[in-house]
Every structure is written in structure tokens, then in C-alpha cells.
Tab-separated table of C-alpha atoms in Angstrom:
chain	number	residue	atom	x	y	z
D	1	MET	CA	-163.549	56.818	93.078
D	2	LYS	CA	-164.165	60.524	92.666
D	3	LEU	CA	-161.369	63.021	92.822
D	4	LEU	CA	-162.738	64.478	96.020
D	5	HIS	CA	-162.551	61.185	97.800
D	6	GLN	CA	-159.139	60.366	96.307
D	7	LEU	CA	-157.695	63.633	97.516
D	8	ASN	CA	-159.216	63.226	100.948
D	9	ALA	CA	-158.000	59.631	101.260
D	10	ALA	CA	-154.511	60.591	100.125
D	11	PHE	CA	-154.234	63.555	102.467
D	12	THR	CA	-155.637	61.629	105.402
D	13	GLY	CA	-153.373	58.698	104.625
D	14	LEU	CA	-150.362	60.995	104.585
D	15	ILE	CA	-151.332	62.566	107.985
D	16	LEU	CA	-151.815	59.071	109.392
D	17	VAL	CA	-148.421	57.848	108.222
D	18	VAL	CA	-146.728	61.090	109.612
D	19	MET	CA	-148.586	60.743	112.962
D	20	THR	CA	-147.681	57.021	113.216
D	21	VAL	CA	-143.988	57.567	112.569
D	22	THR	CA	-144.087	60.518	114.991
D	23	ALA	CA	-145.808	58.322	117.707
D	24	ILE	CA	-143.240	55.551	117.290
D	25	VAL	CA	-140.303	57.884	117.599
D	26	LEU	CA	-141.914	59.762	120.606
D	27	TYR	CA	-142.708	56.328	122.345
D	28	SER	CA	-139.100	55.203	121.995
D	29	LEU	CA	-137.879	58.606	123.385
D	30	ILE	CA	-140.391	59.103	126.151
D	31	MET	CA	-138.926	56.412	128.452
D	32	ASP	CA	-135.350	57.704	127.946
D	33	LEU	CA	-136.560	61.161	128.899
D	34	PHE	CA	-138.332	59.807	131.970
D	35	ILE	CA	-135.259	57.817	133.028
D	36	MET	CA	-133.025	60.890	132.584
D	37	ASP	CA	-135.356	63.035	134.581
D	38	GLU	CA	-135.838	60.508	137.301
D	39	LYS	CA	-132.090	59.969	137.567
D	40	ARG	CA	-131.564	63.695	137.902
D	41	GLN	CA	-134.063	63.925	140.707
D	42	LEU	CA	-132.493	60.899	142.422
D	43	GLU	CA	-129.096	62.550	142.276
D	44	MET	CA	-130.461	65.696	143.838
D	45	ARG	CA	-131.893	63.796	146.737
D	46	ALA	CA	-128.821	61.625	147.016
D	47	GLU	CA	-126.592	64.606	147.164
D	48	LEU	CA	-128.746	66.035	149.874
D	49	LEU	CA	-128.487	62.866	151.923
D	50	VAL	CA	-124.772	62.597	151.326
D	51	ASP	CA	-124.321	66.156	152.726
D	52	ILE	CA	-126.401	65.311	155.752
D	53	LEU	CA	-124.751	61.980	156.409
D	54	ASN	CA	-121.264	63.433	156.123
D	55	ASP	CA	-122.184	66.239	158.677
D	56	PRO	CA	-122.659	64.563	162.223
D	57	ASP	CA	-124.244	67.668	163.708
D	58	ARG	CA	-126.785	68.014	160.917
D	59	LEU	CA	-127.386	64.170	160.961
D	60	THR	CA	-128.716	64.365	164.476
D	61	GLN	CA	-130.750	67.490	164.175
D	62	SER	CA	-132.200	67.522	160.595
D	63	PRO	CA	-135.643	66.137	160.114
D	64	GLU	CA	-134.891	65.916	156.324
D	65	VAL	CA	-133.187	62.632	156.801
D	66	SER	CA	-136.180	60.823	158.358
D	67	SER	CA	-138.512	62.310	155.629
D	68	LEU	CA	-136.257	61.039	152.795
D	69	ILE	CA	-135.870	57.680	154.371
D	70	GLN	CA	-139.603	57.317	154.998
D	71	ASP	CA	-140.422	58.429	151.435
D	72	GLN	CA	-141.338	55.117	149.836
D	73	ASN	CA	-141.100	56.568	146.308
D	74	TYR	CA	-137.407	56.637	146.679
D	75	PRO	CA	-136.117	53.224	147.867
D	76	LEU	CA	-132.577	53.332	149.116
D	77	LEU	CA	-129.855	51.256	150.659
D	78	LEU	CA	-126.636	52.038	152.558
D	79	PHE	CA	-123.834	49.472	152.735
D	80	ASP	CA	-120.118	48.998	153.274
D	81	THR	CA	-118.323	47.792	150.222
D	82	SER	CA	-115.278	46.465	152.056
D	83	SER	CA	-117.195	44.254	154.446
D	84	GLU	CA	-120.254	43.871	152.172
D	85	GLU	CA	-122.314	44.698	155.227
D	86	LEU	CA	-125.841	46.016	154.627
D	87	LEU	CA	-126.201	49.063	156.909
D	88	PHE	CA	-129.626	50.359	155.986
D	89	HIS	CA	-132.231	49.712	153.295
D	90	THR	CA	-135.874	50.444	152.332
D	91	LEU	CA	-135.752	47.882	149.578
D	92	PRO	CA	-136.840	44.332	149.962
D	93	ARG	CA	-134.043	42.511	151.836
D	94	GLY	CA	-133.473	40.054	149.121
D	95	ALA	CA	-133.141	42.840	146.504
D	96	ALA	CA	-130.891	44.764	148.776
D	97	LEU	CA	-128.506	41.787	149.417
D	98	ASP	CA	-128.482	41.059	145.665
D	99	TRP	CA	-127.347	44.588	144.962
D	100	VAL	CA	-124.641	44.372	147.577
D	101	ASP	CA	-123.281	41.098	146.107
D	102	ARG	CA	-123.370	42.387	142.567
D	103	TYR	CA	-122.384	46.018	143.082
D	104	GLU	CA	-118.704	45.880	142.149
D	105	GLU	CA	-119.457	43.762	138.951
D	106	GLU	CA	-122.593	45.303	137.485
D	107	LEU	CA	-124.074	48.141	139.495
D	108	THR	CA	-121.347	50.863	139.450
D	109	GLY	CA	-122.072	53.627	136.921
D	110	SER	CA	-125.385	52.002	135.614
D	111	ASP	CA	-128.630	53.882	135.119
D	112	ILE	CA	-130.961	50.761	135.046
D	113	TRP	CA	-130.590	47.868	137.498
D	114	ASP	CA	-132.316	44.566	136.700
D	115	SER	CA	-132.712	42.514	139.780
D	116	GLY	CA	-134.773	39.419	140.407
D	117	TYR	CA	-137.210	41.731	142.259
D	118	GLY	CA	-137.760	44.117	139.304
D	119	GLN	CA	-136.049	46.882	137.366
D	120	TYR	CA	-134.995	50.178	138.967
D	121	VAL	CA	-133.533	53.496	137.934
D	122	ILE	CA	-130.633	54.143	140.295
D	123	THR	CA	-127.828	56.505	141.336
D	124	ASP	CA	-124.992	55.747	143.677
D	125	HIS	CA	-122.760	57.989	145.844
D	126	GLU	CA	-119.732	57.235	148.042
D	127	LEU	CA	-119.756	58.258	151.607
D	128	ARG	CA	-117.100	58.236	154.412
D	129	GLY	CA	-114.761	55.309	154.058
D	130	ASP	CA	-116.110	52.501	151.921
D	131	GLN	CA	-119.799	53.273	152.540
D	132	VAL	CA	-121.986	53.689	149.482
D	133	LEU	CA	-125.449	55.116	149.249
D	134	VAL	CA	-127.742	53.734	146.413
D	135	MET	CA	-131.107	55.444	145.691
D	136	ALA	CA	-133.637	53.838	143.261
D	137	THR	CA	-136.992	54.223	141.617
D	138	PRO	CA	-138.987	51.229	140.277
D	139	LEU	CA	-139.053	51.307	136.548
D	140	GLY	CA	-142.617	50.083	136.536
D	141	ASP	CA	-143.716	53.494	138.044
D	142	LEU	CA	-142.171	55.212	135.068
D	143	ALA	CA	-143.783	52.721	132.706
D	144	GLY	CA	-147.211	53.524	134.162
D	145	ILE	CA	-146.468	57.292	133.578
D	146	GLN	CA	-145.307	56.436	130.047
D	147	MET	CA	-148.477	54.585	129.244
D	148	ASN	CA	-150.598	57.372	130.634
D	149	PHE	CA	-148.696	59.841	128.459
D	150	VAL	CA	-149.039	57.478	125.430
D	151	TRP	CA	-152.820	57.282	125.818
D	152	ARG	CA	-153.117	61.015	125.898
D	153	MET	CA	-150.815	61.313	122.948
D	154	VAL	CA	-153.041	58.787	121.035
D	155	LEU	CA	-156.103	60.842	121.954
D	156	ILE	CA	-154.458	63.994	120.668
D	157	PHE	CA	-153.381	62.210	117.521
D	158	ILE	CA	-156.939	60.986	116.967
D	159	LEU	CA	-158.425	64.469	117.380
D	160	GLY	CA	-155.658	65.847	115.140
D	161	LEU	CA	-156.344	63.281	112.491
D	162	LEU	CA	-160.058	64.161	112.632
D	163	LEU	CA	-159.383	67.838	112.433
D	164	ALA	CA	-156.873	67.314	109.599
D	165	ALA	CA	-159.442	65.142	107.712
D	166	ALA	CA	-162.129	67.921	108.148
D	167	VAL	CA	-159.725	70.600	106.916
D	168	SER	CA	-158.685	68.351	104.060
D	169	TYR	CA	-162.397	67.801	103.144
D	170	LEU	CA	-162.998	71.629	103.155
D	171	PHE	CA	-159.979	72.495	101.034
D	172	THR	CA	-160.265	69.654	98.543
D	173	ARG	CA	-164.024	70.396	98.149
D	174	LYS	CA	-163.056	74.053	97.395
D	175	LEU	CA	-160.661	72.618	94.798
D	176	VAL	CA	-162.856	70.043	93.271
D	177	THR	CA	-166.138	72.030	93.012
D	178	PRO	CA	-164.757	74.354	90.317
D	179	LEU	CA	-163.536	71.182	88.502
D	180	GLU	CA	-167.014	69.682	88.682
D	181	ARG	CA	-168.500	72.961	87.392
D	182	LEU	CA	-165.885	73.012	84.670
D	183	LYS	CA	-166.761	69.457	83.677
D	184	GLN	CA	-170.382	70.539	83.266
D	185	GLU	CA	-169.268	73.489	81.073
D	186	VAL	CA	-167.192	70.999	78.931
D	187	GLU	CA	-170.125	68.800	78.452
D	188	LYS	CA	-171.975	71.806	77.077
D	189	ILE	CA	-169.238	72.289	74.587
D	190	GLU	CA	-169.438	68.607	73.640
D	191	LYS	CA	-173.139	69.146	72.881
D	192	ARG	CA	-172.263	72.343	70.897
D	193	GLN	CA	-174.276	74.492	73.373
D	194	PHE	CA	-171.663	77.232	73.076
D	195	ARG	CA	-173.915	80.046	74.091
D	196	ASP	CA	-174.869	78.242	77.324
D	197	VAL	CA	-171.234	78.129	78.533
D	198	GLU	CA	-170.944	80.165	81.731
D	199	PRO	CA	-167.901	81.430	83.667
D	200	VAL	CA	-166.729	79.299	86.623
D	201	ARG	CA	-165.482	81.000	89.771
D	202	ALA	CA	-162.018	79.580	90.508
D	203	THR	CA	-158.469	80.608	91.334
D	204	GLY	CA	-154.922	79.736	90.282
D	205	GLU	CA	-154.337	77.160	87.534
D	206	ILE	CA	-158.064	76.185	87.526
D	207	ARG	CA	-158.923	79.764	86.592
D	208	GLU	CA	-156.430	79.619	83.718
D	209	VAL	CA	-157.893	76.342	82.511
D	210	GLU	CA	-161.454	77.753	82.777
D	211	GLN	CA	-160.459	80.749	80.669
D	212	SER	CA	-158.820	78.425	78.159
D	213	VAL	CA	-162.021	76.327	77.927
D	214	ARG	CA	-164.206	79.367	77.321
D	215	GLN	CA	-161.727	80.577	74.731
D	216	MET	CA	-161.826	77.130	73.132
D	217	ALA	CA	-165.603	77.225	73.109
D	218	GLY	CA	-165.535	80.657	71.347
D	219	GLU	CA	-163.004	79.342	68.790
D	220	LEU	CA	-165.041	76.180	68.159
D	221	GLU	CA	-168.274	78.142	67.664
D	222	ARG	CA	-166.469	80.495	65.317
D	223	TYR	CA	-164.866	77.507	63.492
D	224	ILE	CA	-168.153	75.679	63.097
D	225	ARG	CA	-169.924	78.798	61.969
D	226	THR	CA	-167.218	79.438	59.488
D	227	GLN	CA	-167.373	75.874	58.198
D	228	GLN	CA	-171.102	76.158	57.755
D	229	GLN	CA	-170.639	79.334	55.789
D	230	PHE	CA	-167.862	77.799	53.868
D	231	PHE	CA	-169.890	74.783	52.786
D	232	GLN	CA	-172.858	77.005	51.897
D	233	ASN	CA	-170.703	79.347	49.819
D	234	ALA	CA	-168.810	76.444	48.313
D	235	SER	CA	-172.032	74.735	47.324
D	236	HIS	CA	-173.208	78.038	45.793
D	237	GLU	CA	-169.980	78.694	43.959
D	238	LEU	CA	-169.854	75.125	42.566
D	239	LYS	CA	-173.500	74.991	41.722
D	240	THR	CA	-173.350	77.992	39.283
D	241	PRO	CA	-170.792	76.571	36.888
D	242	LEU	CA	-172.133	73.114	37.248
D	243	MET	CA	-175.600	74.362	36.185
D	244	SER	CA	-174.064	76.180	33.173
D	245	ILE	CA	-172.231	73.032	32.147
D	246	GLN	CA	-175.379	70.934	32.676
D	247	GLY	CA	-177.538	73.409	30.656
D	248	TYR	CA	-175.153	73.502	27.641
D	249	ALA	CA	-174.526	69.804	27.836
D	250	GLU	CA	-178.189	68.923	27.718
D	251	GLY	CA	-178.862	71.459	24.990
D	252	ILE	CA	-176.075	70.051	22.841
D	253	LYS	CA	-177.225	66.438	23.497
D	254	ASP	CA	-180.861	67.329	22.566
D	255	GLY	CA	-179.837	69.296	19.505
D	256	VAL	CA	-181.002	72.612	20.844
D	257	PHE	CA	-177.571	74.221	20.235
D	258	GLU	CA	-176.123	73.696	16.781
D	259	GLY	CA	-173.491	75.318	14.748
D	260	GLU	CA	-172.180	78.518	16.253
D	261	LYS	CA	-174.312	78.220	19.355
D	262	ARG	CA	-172.983	74.723	19.990
D	263	ASP	CA	-169.319	75.995	19.660
D	264	ARG	CA	-169.991	78.906	21.945
D	265	GLY	CA	-171.615	76.444	24.478
D	266	LEU	CA	-168.636	74.145	24.363
D	267	THR	CA	-166.386	77.148	25.010
D	268	VAL	CA	-168.480	78.136	27.945
D	269	MET	CA	-168.333	74.580	29.350
D	270	VAL	CA	-164.554	74.516	29.059
D	271	GLU	CA	-164.265	77.913	30.802
D	272	GLU	CA	-166.561	76.685	33.567
D	273	ILE	CA	-164.719	73.473	33.999
D	274	ASP	CA	-161.399	75.501	34.310
D	275	ARG	CA	-163.204	77.705	36.866
D	276	LEU	CA	-164.343	74.585	38.721
D	277	LYS	CA	-160.859	73.123	38.675
D	278	LYS	CA	-159.483	76.402	40.103
D	279	ILE	CA	-162.046	76.497	42.909
D	280	VAL	CA	-161.502	72.841	43.779
D	281	ASN	CA	-157.687	73.176	43.781
D	282	GLU	CA	-157.845	76.307	45.968
D	283	MET	CA	-160.301	74.600	48.340
D	284	ILE	CA	-157.884	71.630	48.630
D	285	LEU	CA	-154.934	74.032	49.188
D	286	LEU	CA	-156.838	75.798	51.953
D	287	ALA	CA	-157.809	72.576	53.584
D	288	LYS	CA	-154.149	71.257	53.534
D	289	LEU	CA	-152.915	74.559	54.996
D	290	ASP	CA	-155.481	74.371	57.794
D	291	SER	CA	-154.789	70.664	58.529
D	292	ASN	CA	-150.948	71.209	58.943
D	293	GLU	CA	-150.158	68.670	56.206
D	294	ASP	CA	-146.624	68.579	55.032
D	295	ILE	CA	-147.031	70.912	52.113
D	296	TYR	CA	-145.373	73.959	53.576
D	297	HIS	CA	-141.507	73.888	53.432
D	298	PRO	CA	-139.956	77.150	54.642
D	299	GLU	CA	-136.606	78.283	53.306
D	300	ARG	CA	-134.411	81.302	53.718
D	301	LEU	CA	-135.602	83.811	51.088
D	302	LYS	CA	-134.238	87.152	50.035
D	303	ILE	CA	-137.320	89.354	50.197
D	304	SER	CA	-136.380	91.679	47.388
D	305	GLU	CA	-135.863	88.787	45.001
D	306	TRP	CA	-139.219	87.154	45.561
D	307	THR	CA	-141.065	90.486	45.601
D	308	GLY	CA	-139.524	91.228	42.231
D	309	ARG	CA	-140.590	87.841	40.896
D	310	ALA	CA	-144.133	88.578	41.910
D	311	ALA	CA	-144.077	91.993	40.273
D	312	ASP	CA	-142.711	90.405	36.987
D	313	ARG	CA	-145.534	87.957	36.944
D	314	LEU	CA	-148.042	90.679	37.370
D	315	LEU	CA	-146.827	92.672	34.303
D	316	PRO	CA	-148.863	90.780	31.588
D	317	MET	CA	-152.121	91.284	33.493
D	318	ALA	CA	-151.264	94.830	34.441
D	319	GLU	CA	-150.372	95.830	30.816
D	320	GLU	CA	-153.565	94.276	29.615
D	321	ARG	CA	-155.538	96.590	31.999
D	322	GLY	CA	-153.223	99.640	31.553
D	323	VAL	CA	-151.852	99.525	35.130
D	324	ASP	CA	-148.349	100.452	36.064
D	325	VAL	CA	-146.505	98.327	38.623
D	326	GLU	CA	-143.991	100.139	40.864
D	327	VAL	CA	-141.577	98.262	43.207
D	328	THR	CA	-139.665	100.167	45.956
D	329	ILE	CA	-137.259	98.180	48.150
D	330	ARG	CA	-136.263	100.548	51.021
D	331	ASP	CA	-134.730	97.698	53.141
D	332	ASP	CA	-133.642	94.265	52.039
D	333	GLY	CA	-132.987	91.083	53.964
D	334	TYR	CA	-134.110	87.500	54.487
D	335	ILE	CA	-137.214	85.720	55.764
D	336	GLN	CA	-138.295	82.175	56.400
D	337	ALA	CA	-141.060	81.091	54.026
D	338	ASP	CA	-141.981	78.460	51.424
D	339	PRO	CA	-140.857	79.960	48.099
D	340	GLU	CA	-143.798	78.711	45.989
D	341	ARG	CA	-146.468	79.471	48.583
D	342	PHE	CA	-145.104	82.907	49.497
D	343	LEU	CA	-144.931	83.869	45.802
D	344	GLN	CA	-148.533	82.701	45.452
D	345	ALA	CA	-149.662	84.889	48.426
D	346	LEU	CA	-147.915	87.920	46.881
D	347	MET	CA	-149.458	87.164	43.453
D	348	ASN	CA	-152.980	86.872	44.907
D	349	ILE	CA	-152.716	90.222	46.576
D	350	GLY	CA	-151.042	91.757	43.520
D	351	ARG	CA	-153.708	90.421	41.124
D	352	ASN	CA	-156.397	91.834	43.551
D	353	GLY	CA	-154.679	95.226	43.388
D	354	VAL	CA	-154.373	95.141	39.562
D	355	ARG	CA	-158.029	94.343	39.146
D	356	HIS	CA	-159.187	97.255	41.319
D	357	ALA	CA	-156.532	99.856	40.326
D	358	SER	CA	-157.213	102.778	38.145
D	359	SER	CA	-153.696	103.329	36.750
D	360	ARG	CA	-151.104	102.123	39.276
D	361	ILE	CA	-150.276	99.679	41.996
D	362	ARG	CA	-147.230	100.147	44.160
D	363	ILE	CA	-145.223	97.466	46.060
D	364	THR	CA	-142.994	98.743	48.874
D	365	VAL	CA	-140.695	96.788	51.274
D	366	GLU	CA	-139.241	98.271	54.453
D	367	LYS	CA	-137.900	96.922	57.745
D	368	ASN	CA	-138.536	98.047	61.309
D	369	GLY	CA	-137.621	95.014	63.455
D	370	GLU	CA	-139.761	92.957	60.965
D	371	PHE	CA	-140.438	93.283	57.244
D	372	LEU	CA	-143.415	95.282	56.095
D	373	ILE	CA	-144.611	94.522	52.511
D	374	ARG	CA	-147.224	97.131	51.455
D	375	VAL	CA	-149.277	96.693	48.298
D	376	SER	CA	-151.449	99.701	47.472
D	377	ASP	CA	-153.611	100.701	44.495
D	378	ASP	CA	-155.381	103.910	43.355
D	379	GLY	CA	-158.719	102.354	42.927
D	380	GLU	CA	-162.092	102.905	44.511
D	381	GLY	CA	-161.039	101.045	47.749
D	382	ILE	CA	-162.791	98.268	49.529
D	383	ASP	CA	-166.466	98.336	50.411
D	384	GLU	CA	-166.854	99.045	54.119
D	385	GLU	CA	-169.314	96.102	54.406
D	386	VAL	CA	-166.797	93.707	52.917
D	387	LEU	CA	-163.700	95.082	54.653
D	388	PRO	CA	-164.254	93.122	58.053
D	389	HIS	CA	-164.707	89.796	56.180
D	390	LEU	CA	-162.213	90.407	53.321
D	391	PHE	CA	-159.966	87.395	54.223
D	392	GLU	CA	-162.804	84.950	54.773
D	393	ARG	CA	-163.419	82.145	52.290
D	394	PHE	CA	-165.689	82.973	49.306
D	395	GLN	CA	-165.765	86.543	50.245
D	396	LYS	CA	-165.814	88.289	46.973
D	397	GLY	CA	-165.685	91.972	46.317
D	398	LYS	CA	-166.219	93.761	43.072
D	399	ASN	CA	-164.579	92.031	40.135
D	400	GLY	CA	-163.653	89.122	42.394
D	401	GLU	CA	-162.993	85.667	41.000
D	402	THR	CA	-163.278	82.598	43.328
D	403	GLY	CA	-163.300	84.467	46.651
D	404	LEU	CA	-160.510	82.169	47.925
D	405	GLY	CA	-157.325	84.065	46.844
D	406	LEU	CA	-157.115	86.305	49.924
D	407	ALA	CA	-158.037	83.595	52.247
D	408	ILE	CA	-155.187	81.567	50.857
D	409	SER	CA	-152.720	84.523	51.136
D	410	ARG	CA	-153.697	84.976	54.837
D	411	ALA	CA	-153.149	81.219	55.468
D	412	ILE	CA	-149.659	81.288	53.826
D	413	VAL	CA	-148.629	84.512	55.536
D	414	GLU	CA	-149.719	83.091	58.950
D	415	LYS	CA	-147.779	79.803	58.240
D	416	SER	CA	-144.750	82.046	57.777
D	417	GLY	CA	-145.231	83.640	61.185
D	418	GLY	CA	-146.633	86.877	59.866
D	419	THR	CA	-149.919	88.852	59.720
D	420	ILE	CA	-151.909	90.449	56.991
D	421	THR	CA	-154.298	93.353	57.153
D	422	ALA	CA	-156.123	95.649	54.783
D	423	TYR	CA	-157.573	99.111	54.959
D	424	ASN	CA	-158.583	102.055	52.684
D	425	GLN	CA	-156.510	105.118	52.107
D	426	GLU	CA	-157.908	108.594	52.824
D	427	THR	CA	-156.929	109.632	49.271
D	428	GLY	CA	-158.599	106.584	47.697
D	429	GLY	CA	-157.575	103.066	46.987
D	430	ALA	CA	-156.722	100.078	49.219
D	431	ILE	CA	-153.649	99.036	51.039
D	432	PHE	CA	-152.677	95.499	51.959
D	433	GLU	CA	-149.942	95.176	54.598
D	434	ILE	CA	-147.908	91.989	55.242
D	435	ARG	CA	-145.753	91.908	58.383
D	436	ILE	CA	-143.403	89.071	58.538
D	437	PRO	CA	-140.421	88.276	60.829
D	438	ALA	CA	-136.872	88.908	59.551
D	439	ASP	CA	-134.470	86.010	59.432
D	440	GLY	CA	-131.242	87.495	60.861
């Protein structure tokens, strides 16, 4: 069953249950209300009659007595309790005599009298001496009024139910229509028709879901495009060393390279194999970092200690290129990061700086709510065309190696809850900034 029909059925069922319970309660109360109202009217008429009967002058002159007595809607009887003599009655004689006989035992103070001639709503008043006036209304008359009221109430309930069902249909359709549209847009995402995804007019939580779906579509499109570029770049990067290895291997096998050429070819093959191993290992590491595998184990690290370790490991490469490494710790403290991976991220950025520096790289650490690690060099800076894509995979600048180092650094920093950016200095050279939350 579709959601629209389910919601309509649920809402209509709820209204039906509420109306049924209300009808049952009202039905049980209506007769009590009618009896109370009828008894009140009987008492008013009885009090009027008692006043007239107790006043001899008024009794002979007032036309109200005859009109009340002749009103068949108000049966009455007048009798003497001491002699059990029936003085006057407009009830059937048998019912009147039955009431006189049973008055002392059952009738006094009752609201409903059940005689062999039917049920009555009654009220009784004492007159002069031992005389008693009893006024009554047949309960059947009230039952007829009750049924008339019930049928009207049923008609109102049916109309209310139909109106509620119509309102429910309108509101649920307004709710479900955006969901149906959203389903169509999700099907486009399933078919990878990302550019065909259109906004859906909605409100409230559905609007938030719609925005999330469109954001997801954009992220999926970007991810798929990135993966395609990654595989293209990976195949290219792997193909180059493989062709070199294949060429030298076939040449040595066929005897084309002998002596010194063969040794040089074997050296190239070993270097290309090492390069392949490095590319494959870095690709595996990136894949593991992206897949949330359990390879990242954060600990509480003192930032000055691990920044110093990274600088120490950069010294051999820096001395070989004639580059000075300066470390300035303006603020110290602790962060949460995986020691090995965090050191690897700093090393990748540091090596990149050493490769592009003219004479110096500088590593500074300061704290302003979070730690800011800045690695700057005095080289030529980053090409403006490369800068927007610097942290993407296989994006190599001048003198780059595998094109994966900075991508790995970004993945590690983001795993630590931080961010990494890069930009050029106005005076020349590039700056890499790592912002990472402080631990305490």
C-alpha cells in the first residue's frame, strides 16, 4: 500500500475511533441529561400546582389548574397516604393504584418509576395533611427524543468523518507529493544522472532531506570523477616504470644490453621497482585511510616533540640540497593524532618544502584556540594552475615524486580532526598551514 493511502487510512481510522468513543459516551449521557431536565420541569410545574392547591382562593379562580390537569404531557395523580385513597389522576387507573400501593416502599425520592404500565420520570410533593402530588412523564417520550438526537449526531459524525477524510487527503497528498518527487530524484542518482537532479519544493524535514540528497548527489559525482581521474593517473604513473622495466628486461634477455649497459639497465630496473613499490604502498595507505580501516590509532602527542622529530629527519635531505631547516615553537601543548601517521604527514610537507626551497624552510608552531603549524619555504612558489588541485591524488608540481604525498598528508590531518591549506607568499615561496585541535 502506498504511503498516501496508509496515512489516509491511519488518520481516518483515528478519527473514526475518536468519534465512536465520543458517540458512545454522549449516548450514555444524553438520557441522564434529558431525565434531569425533565425532572426539573416537572418540579417547576409541581411547585406551581402545590402553590395553587394550598391557596383555596386561587384554587377556585385560577385557570392554570385546569390547563395543567388537562395537559396530557404531564400525567399526575393526587392521593392520601394515610387512607391510601386516590383523589385524582390522569394516569391509567391501574398504574395510579399501583403507585399508591407501592409509594411508601419504592416511590419516595425516586427519579424513575418502573410500573407494569411503563417507565416514568417522576417528582412528588406533599400537600396539606397527608396528601401527595405526583407528576410524571413517560420515559418512552424521552427515548424518542434521544433517538432523534442520536440520528442527528450520527449524521453530523458522518459528515465530520467525510470532511476529516478530505482534509486528511489534501494534507497527506501535500506531504507525500514531495516524497514522490524526491524518490524520482534519488532514482536519477542511482542511474548516475547527477546533472539531471532537480530541486524539490518542500518544507520542514522533507526540505532538509532534499538538500541532503542533492548534496549527496554532488559528493557522489565529485567522488566518481575523482576516482576516474585517480585510475587514469594511477595507470599512467604505473605504466611509465613498467614500460622501462619491460624495455630493459627484454633488452637484457635478447642480448641487446651487455656489459656496462646491462648493469645500468639493471640499476634502472631496481630504481623503477622501488618507485612502483612506493606508489603502490602510498595508494594502499590512501585507500585504507579513505575506507576507515583500523589503521589510525590516535594518541596524546606533544606537538613540539613530534615537530622536532620531523625536522630532524629532514636534515639529511636538506643538507644534501643546501637548505637550512628552522624550527620555532611559539606555543606548546598536546594534540590527538596517530604518532606514525602524523609524523608522515609532516615529513611529506617538509620534503615538499625542501625540494622547492632556495636556501631555507621554516617550521613554526603557535596556538590560538587550536594549533597552527606553518611550513614555509623561500622557493618560487606553487604554480597558480596547480594550487587549486594541490592536494588531489597524482597531482605533481615541479620536482614532484609520486603525486600522492600531499594527498596522504591531507587525509592524515583530516583524520586528526584538522585542516590543511596552501598558498603563495607575496615575497615568494609557498606556505602550508595545518590547523589541528588542541587536546586540553
